[in-house]
mmCIF file with all atom_site columns, C-alpha atoms in Angstrom:
data_model
loop_
_atom_site.group_PDB
_atom_site.id
_atom_site.type_symbol
_atom_site.label_atom_id
_atom_site.label_alt_id
_atom_site.label_comp_id
_atom_site.label_asym_id
_atom_site.label_entity_id
_atom_site.label_seq_id
_atom_site.pdbx_PDB_ins_code
_atom_site.Cartn_x
_atom_site.Cartn_y
_atom_site.Cartn_z
_atom_site.occupancy
_atom_site.B_iso_or_equiv
_atom_site.pdbx_formal_charge
_atom_site.auth_seq_id
_atom_site.auth_comp_id
_atom_site.auth_asym_id
_atom_site.auth_atom_id
_atom_site.pdbx_PDB_model_num
ATOM 1   C CA . MET H 1 1   ? -6.358  18.174 -30.911 1.00 45.00 ? 1   MET H CA 1
ATOM 2   C CA . LEU H 1 2   ? -8.713  16.420 -28.538 1.00 46.00 ? 2   LEU H CA 1
ATOM 3   C CA . THR H 1 3   ? -12.206 17.568 -27.633 1.00 50.00 ? 3   THR H CA 1
ATOM 4   C CA . ARG H 1 4   ? -14.337 16.394 -24.751 1.00 50.00 ? 4   ARG H CA 1
ATOM 5   C CA . GLN H 1 5   ? -17.380 14.333 -25.628 1.00 55.00 ? 5   GLN H CA 1
ATOM 6   C CA . GLU H 1 6   ? -20.494 14.342 -23.526 1.00 52.00 ? 6   GLU H CA 1
ATOM 7   C CA . ASN H 1 7   ? -20.908 11.158 -21.523 1.00 47.00 ? 7   ASN H CA 1
ATOM 8   C CA . LEU H 1 8   ? -23.588 8.955  -23.023 1.00 50.00 ? 8   LEU H CA 1
ATOM 9   C CA . ARG H 1 9   ? -24.252 7.277  -19.707 1.00 52.00 ? 9   ARG H CA 1
ATOM 10  C CA . SER H 1 10  ? -24.891 9.198  -16.552 1.00 54.00 ? 10  SER H CA 1
ATOM 11  C CA . ASN H 1 11  ? -22.979 6.671  -14.433 1.00 60.00 ? 11  ASN H CA 1
ATOM 12  C CA . SER H 1 12  ? -19.714 6.960  -16.415 1.00 65.00 ? 12  SER H CA 1
ATOM 13  C CA . ARG H 1 13  ? -16.806 8.040  -14.205 1.00 73.00 ? 13  ARG H CA 1
ATOM 14  C CA . VAL H 1 14  ? -14.341 8.761  -17.005 1.00 74.00 ? 14  VAL H CA 1
ATOM 15  C CA . ASP H 1 15  ? -14.435 11.674 -19.430 1.00 72.00 ? 15  ASP H CA 1
ATOM 16  C CA . LYS H 1 16  ? -14.320 10.565 -23.041 1.00 68.00 ? 16  LYS H CA 1
ATOM 17  C CA . TYR H 1 17  ? -12.217 12.403 -25.612 1.00 65.00 ? 17  TYR H CA 1
ATOM 18  C CA . SER H 1 18  ? -12.309 12.391 -29.371 1.00 61.00 ? 18  SER H CA 1
ATOM 19  C CA . HIS H 1 19  ? -9.397  12.830 -31.786 1.00 60.00 ? 19  HIS H CA 1
ATOM 20  C CA . ARG H 1 20  ? -9.965  15.821 -34.094 1.00 64.00 ? 20  ARG H CA 1
ATOM 21  C CA . LEU H 1 21  ? -6.550  16.609 -35.639 1.00 70.00 ? 21  LEU H CA 1
ATOM 22  C CA . CYS H 1 22  ? -7.102  14.649 -38.834 1.00 79.00 ? 22  CYS H CA 1
ATOM 23  C CA . ASN H 1 23  ? -9.401  12.183 -40.575 1.00 76.00 ? 23  ASN H CA 1
ATOM 24  C CA . THR H 1 24  ? -12.558 13.814 -39.208 1.00 76.00 ? 24  THR H CA 1
ATOM 25  C CA . ARG H 1 25  ? -15.292 15.912 -40.713 1.00 76.00 ? 25  ARG H CA 1
ATOM 26  C CA . TYR H 1 26  ? -13.777 18.879 -38.849 1.00 74.00 ? 26  TYR H CA 1
ATOM 27  C CA . SER H 1 27  ? -10.372 18.643 -40.529 1.00 77.00 ? 27  SER H CA 1
ATOM 28  C CA . THR H 1 28  ? -9.094  18.918 -44.073 1.00 80.00 ? 28  THR H CA 1
ATOM 29  C CA . LEU H 1 29  ? -6.029  16.873 -43.078 1.00 84.00 ? 29  LEU H CA 1
ATOM 30  C CA . GLN H 1 30  ? -6.628  13.274 -44.164 1.00 87.00 ? 30  GLN H CA 1
ATOM 31  C CA . LEU H 1 31  ? -3.906  10.695 -43.387 1.00 89.00 ? 31  LEU H CA 1
ATOM 32  C CA . ASP H 1 32  ? -3.803  6.929  -43.753 1.00 90.00 ? 32  ASP H CA 1
ATOM 33  C CA . GLU H 1 33  ? -3.096  4.688  -40.765 1.00 92.00 ? 33  GLU H CA 1
ATOM 34  C CA . GLY H 1 34  ? 0.667   4.484  -41.409 1.00 93.00 ? 34  GLY H CA 1
ATOM 35  C CA . GLU H 1 35  ? 0.989   8.244  -41.763 1.00 93.00 ? 35  GLU H CA 1
ATOM 36  C CA . VAL H 1 36  ? -0.922  8.799  -38.513 1.00 91.00 ? 36  VAL H CA 1
ATOM 37  C CA . ALA H 1 37  ? 1.439   6.387  -36.738 1.00 93.00 ? 37  ALA H CA 1
ATOM 38  C CA . VAL H 1 38  ? 4.533   8.112  -38.158 1.00 95.00 ? 38  VAL H CA 1
ATOM 39  C CA . MET H 1 39  ? 3.265   11.599 -37.278 1.00 93.00 ? 39  MET H CA 1
ATOM 40  C CA . GLY H 1 40  ? 2.353   10.531 -33.748 1.00 92.00 ? 40  GLY H CA 1
ATOM 41  C CA . LEU H 1 41  ? 5.797   9.065  -33.123 1.00 94.00 ? 41  LEU H CA 1
ATOM 42  C CA . LEU H 1 42  ? 7.583   12.078 -34.577 1.00 95.00 ? 42  LEU H CA 1
ATOM 43  C CA . LEU H 1 43  ? 5.520   14.383 -32.374 1.00 93.00 ? 43  LEU H CA 1
ATOM 44  C CA . LEU H 1 44  ? 6.165   12.315 -29.248 1.00 93.00 ? 44  LEU H CA 1
ATOM 45  C CA . ARG H 1 45  ? 9.786   11.275 -29.699 1.00 93.00 ? 45  ARG H CA 1
ATOM 46  C CA . GLY H 1 46  ? 11.360  13.811 -32.069 1.00 92.00 ? 46  GLY H CA 1
ATOM 47  C CA . PRO H 1 47  ? 13.555  13.052 -35.083 1.00 93.00 ? 47  PRO H CA 1
ATOM 48  C CA . GLN H 1 48  ? 13.890  9.343  -35.886 1.00 94.00 ? 48  GLN H CA 1
ATOM 49  C CA . THR H 1 49  ? 15.144  7.016  -38.598 1.00 95.00 ? 49  THR H CA 1
ATOM 50  C CA . PRO H 1 50  ? 12.758  4.747  -40.551 1.00 95.00 ? 50  PRO H CA 1
ATOM 51  C CA . GLY H 1 51  ? 14.034  1.745  -38.578 1.00 94.00 ? 51  GLY H CA 1
ATOM 52  C CA . GLU H 1 52  ? 13.277  3.430  -35.265 1.00 95.00 ? 52  GLU H CA 1
ATOM 53  C CA . LEU H 1 53  ? 9.823   4.433  -36.489 1.00 96.00 ? 53  LEU H CA 1
ATOM 54  C CA . ARG H 1 54  ? 9.063   0.879  -37.618 1.00 96.00 ? 54  ARG H CA 1
ATOM 55  C CA . THR H 1 55  ? 10.182  -0.597 -34.303 1.00 95.00 ? 55  THR H CA 1
ATOM 56  C CA . ARG H 1 56  ? 8.228   1.882  -32.200 1.00 95.00 ? 56  ARG H CA 1
ATOM 57  C CA . SER H 1 57  ? 5.011   1.849  -34.246 1.00 93.00 ? 57  SER H CA 1
ATOM 58  C CA . ALA H 1 58  ? 3.938   -1.744 -33.617 1.00 91.00 ? 58  ALA H CA 1
ATOM 59  C CA . ARG H 1 59  ? 0.981   -0.774 -31.417 1.00 90.00 ? 59  ARG H CA 1
ATOM 60  C CA . LEU H 1 60  ? -0.184  1.909  -33.853 1.00 90.00 ? 60  LEU H CA 1
ATOM 61  C CA . HIS H 1 61  ? 0.440   0.307  -37.240 1.00 93.00 ? 61  HIS H CA 1
ATOM 62  C CA . ASN H 1 62  ? 2.378   -2.732 -38.436 1.00 94.00 ? 62  ASN H CA 1
ATOM 63  C CA . PHE H 1 63  ? 4.755   -1.796 -41.236 1.00 95.00 ? 63  PHE H CA 1
ATOM 64  C CA . ASP H 1 64  ? 6.010   -4.734 -43.307 1.00 94.00 ? 64  ASP H CA 1
ATOM 65  C CA . ASP H 1 65  ? 9.524   -3.327 -43.607 1.00 94.00 ? 65  ASP H CA 1
ATOM 66  C CA . ASN H 1 66  ? 11.500  -0.081 -43.550 1.00 94.00 ? 66  ASN H CA 1
ATOM 67  C CA . ALA H 1 67  ? 10.530  0.574  -47.174 1.00 95.00 ? 67  ALA H CA 1
ATOM 68  C CA . ALA H 1 68  ? 6.883   0.844  -46.082 1.00 95.00 ? 68  ALA H CA 1
ATOM 69  C CA . VAL H 1 69  ? 7.883   3.414  -43.463 1.00 96.00 ? 69  VAL H CA 1
ATOM 70  C CA . VAL H 1 70  ? 9.842   5.373  -46.076 1.00 96.00 ? 70  VAL H CA 1
ATOM 71  C CA . GLN H 1 71  ? 6.782   5.232  -48.354 1.00 96.00 ? 71  GLN H CA 1
ATOM 72  C CA . SER H 1 72  ? 4.621   6.797  -45.613 1.00 95.00 ? 72  SER H CA 1
ATOM 73  C CA . LEU H 1 73  ? 7.315   9.398  -44.936 1.00 96.00 ? 73  LEU H CA 1
ATOM 74  C CA . THR H 1 74  ? 7.549   10.209 -48.645 1.00 96.00 ? 74  THR H CA 1
ATOM 75  C CA . GLY H 1 75  ? 3.792   10.739 -48.759 1.00 94.00 ? 75  GLY H CA 1
ATOM 76  C CA . LEU H 1 76  ? 4.076   13.186 -45.863 1.00 95.00 ? 76  LEU H CA 1
ATOM 77  C CA . ILE H 1 77  ? 7.026   14.987 -47.471 1.00 95.00 ? 77  ILE H CA 1
ATOM 78  C CA . GLU H 1 78  ? 5.296   15.333 -50.853 1.00 94.00 ? 78  GLU H CA 1
ATOM 79  C CA . ARG H 1 79  ? 1.983   16.669 -49.502 1.00 90.00 ? 79  ARG H CA 1
ATOM 80  C CA . THR H 1 80  ? 0.718   19.777 -51.231 1.00 85.00 ? 80  THR H CA 1
ATOM 81  C CA . PRO H 1 81  ? 0.550   22.623 -50.489 1.00 85.00 ? 81  PRO H CA 1
ATOM 82  C CA . ASP H 1 82  ? 2.545   22.118 -47.287 1.00 89.00 ? 82  ASP H CA 1
ATOM 83  C CA . PRO H 1 83  ? 4.713   19.088 -46.432 1.00 93.00 ? 83  PRO H CA 1
ATOM 84  C CA . LEU H 1 84  ? 4.317   17.657 -42.943 1.00 94.00 ? 84  LEU H CA 1
ATOM 85  C CA . VAL H 1 85  ? 7.748   15.983 -42.635 1.00 95.00 ? 85  VAL H CA 1
ATOM 86  C CA . VAL H 1 86  ? 11.315  16.865 -43.598 1.00 95.00 ? 86  VAL H CA 1
ATOM 87  C CA . LYS H 1 87  ? 14.287  14.559 -44.151 1.00 95.00 ? 87  LYS H CA 1
ATOM 88  C CA . LEU H 1 88  ? 17.244  15.693 -42.035 1.00 93.00 ? 88  LEU H CA 1
ATOM 89  C CA . PRO H 1 89  ? 20.907  15.350 -43.040 1.00 90.00 ? 89  PRO H CA 1
ATOM 90  C CA . ARG H 1 90  ? 22.394  11.995 -42.043 1.00 87.00 ? 90  ARG H CA 1
ATOM 91  C CA . ARG H 1 91  ? 24.477  12.222 -38.889 1.00 83.00 ? 91  ARG H CA 1
ATOM 92  C CA . ALA H 1 92  ? 27.852  10.582 -38.506 1.00 80.00 ? 92  ALA H CA 1
ATOM 93  C CA . GLY H 1 93  ? 27.574  7.093  -37.085 1.00 80.00 ? 93  GLY H CA 1
ATOM 94  C CA . ARG H 1 94  ? 23.958  6.668  -38.226 1.00 83.00 ? 94  ARG H CA 1
ATOM 95  C CA . LYS H 1 95  ? 22.938  4.212  -40.933 1.00 87.00 ? 95  LYS H CA 1
ATOM 96  C CA . ASP H 1 96  ? 19.950  6.229  -42.148 1.00 91.00 ? 96  ASP H CA 1
ATOM 97  C CA . ALA H 1 97  ? 18.862  9.846  -42.173 1.00 92.00 ? 97  ALA H CA 1
ATOM 98  C CA . GLU H 1 98  ? 16.363  11.011 -39.571 1.00 94.00 ? 98  GLU H CA 1
ATOM 99  C CA . TYR H 1 99  ? 12.986  12.568 -40.277 1.00 96.00 ? 99  TYR H CA 1
ATOM 100 C CA . MET H 1 100 ? 11.231  15.345 -38.348 1.00 95.00 ? 100 MET H CA 1
ATOM 101 C CA . HIS H 1 101 ? 7.690   16.755 -38.400 1.00 94.00 ? 101 HIS H CA 1
ATOM 102 C CA . LEU H 1 102 ? 7.013   20.305 -39.583 1.00 93.00 ? 102 LEU H CA 1
ATOM 103 C CA . LEU H 1 103 ? 3.941   21.067 -37.453 1.00 89.00 ? 103 LEU H CA 1
ATOM 104 C CA . CYS H 1 104 ? 5.948   23.581 -35.414 1.00 89.00 ? 104 CYS H CA 1
ATOM 105 C CA . GLY H 1 105 ? 7.315   25.373 -38.464 1.00 90.00 ? 105 GLY H CA 1
ATOM 106 C CA . PRO H 1 106 ? 10.271  24.934 -40.792 1.00 90.00 ? 106 PRO H CA 1
ATOM 107 C CA . VAL H 1 107 ? 13.468  23.271 -39.604 1.00 87.00 ? 107 VAL H CA 1
ATOM 108 C CA . ASP H 1 108 ? 16.816  25.032 -40.053 1.00 88.00 ? 108 ASP H CA 1
ATOM 109 C CA . LEU H 1 109 ? 18.733  22.206 -41.733 1.00 85.00 ? 109 LEU H CA 1
ATOM 110 C CA . GLU H 1 110 ? 22.058  24.106 -41.649 1.00 85.00 ? 110 GLU H CA 1
ATOM 111 C CA . ALA H 1 111 ? 21.816  24.611 -37.875 1.00 83.00 ? 111 ALA H CA 1
ATOM 112 C CA . TYR H 1 112 ? 20.849  20.959 -37.440 1.00 80.00 ? 112 TYR H CA 1
ATOM 113 C CA . ALA H 1 113 ? 23.853  19.807 -39.477 1.00 78.00 ? 113 ALA H CA 1
ATOM 114 C CA . ALA H 1 114 ? 26.176  22.135 -37.515 1.00 78.00 ? 114 ALA H CA 1
ATOM 115 C CA . GLN H 1 115 ? 24.790  20.796 -34.233 1.00 77.00 ? 115 GLN H CA 1
ATOM 116 C CA . ALA H 1 116 ? 25.351  17.169 -35.222 1.00 62.00 ? 116 ALA H CA 1
ATOM 117 C CA . PRO H 1 117 ? 28.394  15.558 -33.635 1.00 62.00 ? 117 PRO H CA 1
ATOM 118 C CA . THR H 1 118 ? 31.135  14.764 -36.113 1.00 54.00 ? 118 THR H CA 1
ATOM 119 C CA . PRO H 1 119 ? 34.024  12.427 -35.454 1.00 54.00 ? 119 PRO H CA 1
ATOM 120 C CA . SER H 1 120 ? 37.240  14.406 -35.099 1.00 53.00 ? 120 SER H CA 1
ATOM 121 C CA . SER H 1 121 ? 40.640  12.878 -35.720 1.00 47.00 ? 121 SER H CA 1
ATOM 122 C CA . SER H 1 122 ? 42.268  15.277 -33.260 1.00 47.00 ? 122 SER H CA 1
ATOM 123 C CA . ALA H 1 123 ? 39.885  14.233 -30.469 1.00 50.00 ? 123 ALA H CA 1
ATOM 124 C CA . GLY H 1 124 ? 40.608  10.566 -31.172 1.00 54.00 ? 124 GLY H CA 1
ATOM 125 C CA . GLY H 1 125 ? 44.331  11.291 -31.210 1.00 58.00 ? 125 GLY H CA 1
ATOM 126 C CA . ALA H 1 126 ? 44.165  13.143 -27.890 1.00 63.00 ? 126 ALA H CA 1
ATOM 127 C CA . SER H 1 127 ? 42.378  10.276 -26.186 1.00 80.00 ? 127 SER H CA 1
ATOM 128 C CA . ARG H 1 128 ? 44.879  7.801  -27.662 1.00 82.00 ? 128 ARG H CA 1
ATOM 129 C CA . ALA H 1 129 ? 47.794  9.897  -26.373 1.00 84.00 ? 129 ALA H CA 1
ATOM 130 C CA . ALA H 1 130 ? 46.181  10.042 -22.928 1.00 86.00 ? 130 ALA H CA 1
ATOM 131 C CA . LEU H 1 131 ? 45.737  6.265  -22.932 1.00 89.00 ? 131 LEU H CA 1
ATOM 132 C CA . GLU H 1 132 ? 49.338  5.683  -24.015 1.00 88.00 ? 132 GLU H CA 1
ATOM 133 C CA . GLU H 1 133 ? 50.557  7.965  -21.227 1.00 90.00 ? 133 GLU H CA 1
ATOM 134 C CA . ARG H 1 134 ? 48.415  6.138  -18.682 1.00 91.00 ? 134 ARG H CA 1
ATOM 135 C CA . VAL H 1 135 ? 49.707  2.730  -19.844 1.00 92.00 ? 135 VAL H CA 1
ATOM 136 C CA . ALA H 1 136 ? 53.309  4.000  -19.585 1.00 93.00 ? 136 ALA H CA 1
ATOM 137 C CA . ARG H 1 137 ? 52.697  5.194  -16.002 1.00 93.00 ? 137 ARG H CA 1
ATOM 138 C CA . LEU H 1 138 ? 51.099  1.880  -15.049 1.00 93.00 ? 138 LEU H CA 1
ATOM 139 C CA . GLU H 1 139 ? 54.006  -0.067 -16.541 1.00 94.00 ? 139 GLU H CA 1
ATOM 140 C CA . GLU H 1 140 ? 56.456  2.039  -14.503 1.00 93.00 ? 140 GLU H CA 1
ATOM 141 C CA . GLU H 1 141 ? 54.427  1.426  -11.353 1.00 93.00 ? 141 GLU H CA 1
ATOM 142 C CA . VAL H 1 142 ? 54.316  -2.338 -11.996 1.00 93.00 ? 142 VAL H CA 1
ATOM 143 C CA . ALA H 1 143 ? 58.102  -2.377 -12.551 1.00 93.00 ? 143 ALA H CA 1
ATOM 144 C CA . ARG H 1 144 ? 58.596  -0.436 -9.282  1.00 92.00 ? 144 ARG H CA 1
ATOM 145 C CA . LEU H 1 145 ? 56.347  -2.848 -7.361  1.00 92.00 ? 145 LEU H CA 1
ATOM 146 C CA . LYS H 1 146 ? 58.203  -5.859 -8.823  1.00 91.00 ? 146 LYS H CA 1
ATOM 147 C CA . SER H 1 147 ? 61.512  -4.422 -7.682  1.00 92.00 ? 147 SER H CA 1
ATOM 148 C CA . LEU H 1 148 ? 60.135  -3.916 -4.146  1.00 90.00 ? 148 LEU H CA 1
ATOM 149 C CA . ILE H 1 149 ? 58.910  -7.507 -3.982  1.00 90.00 ? 149 ILE H CA 1
ATOM 150 C CA . GLU H 1 150 ? 62.232  -8.953 -5.165  1.00 84.00 ? 150 GLU H CA 1
#
């Protein structure tokens, strides 16, 4: 939440704003610098892995490694009485699980898992069959063109 501050100088052409979501006398929510960076990125970019958060947080906070990001995420997950972050089920093809903020309410993990793309052997088989058919047609066409040239 941002609030407008009164300009201290009368000749200032830009309105000044002050951050009031956390770490102020107006808020009971107190976060360290790493947690603020993680929450900001999750709010702006949606669910992300610790590696993505570390890469994208360089201007906000420098994490030493992915373990430091996970430590900040764990602090946000274990907050009492209400956690601020949830760990999502790991999607197929992803090295790590993604994390998502809970400022908009609870996340339906079952719906998220059902929505996640899963590799299907039948889909891979169908594309392989289509490729084999295409190669067979191209080989026939090459053979026909060779016979016309000879």
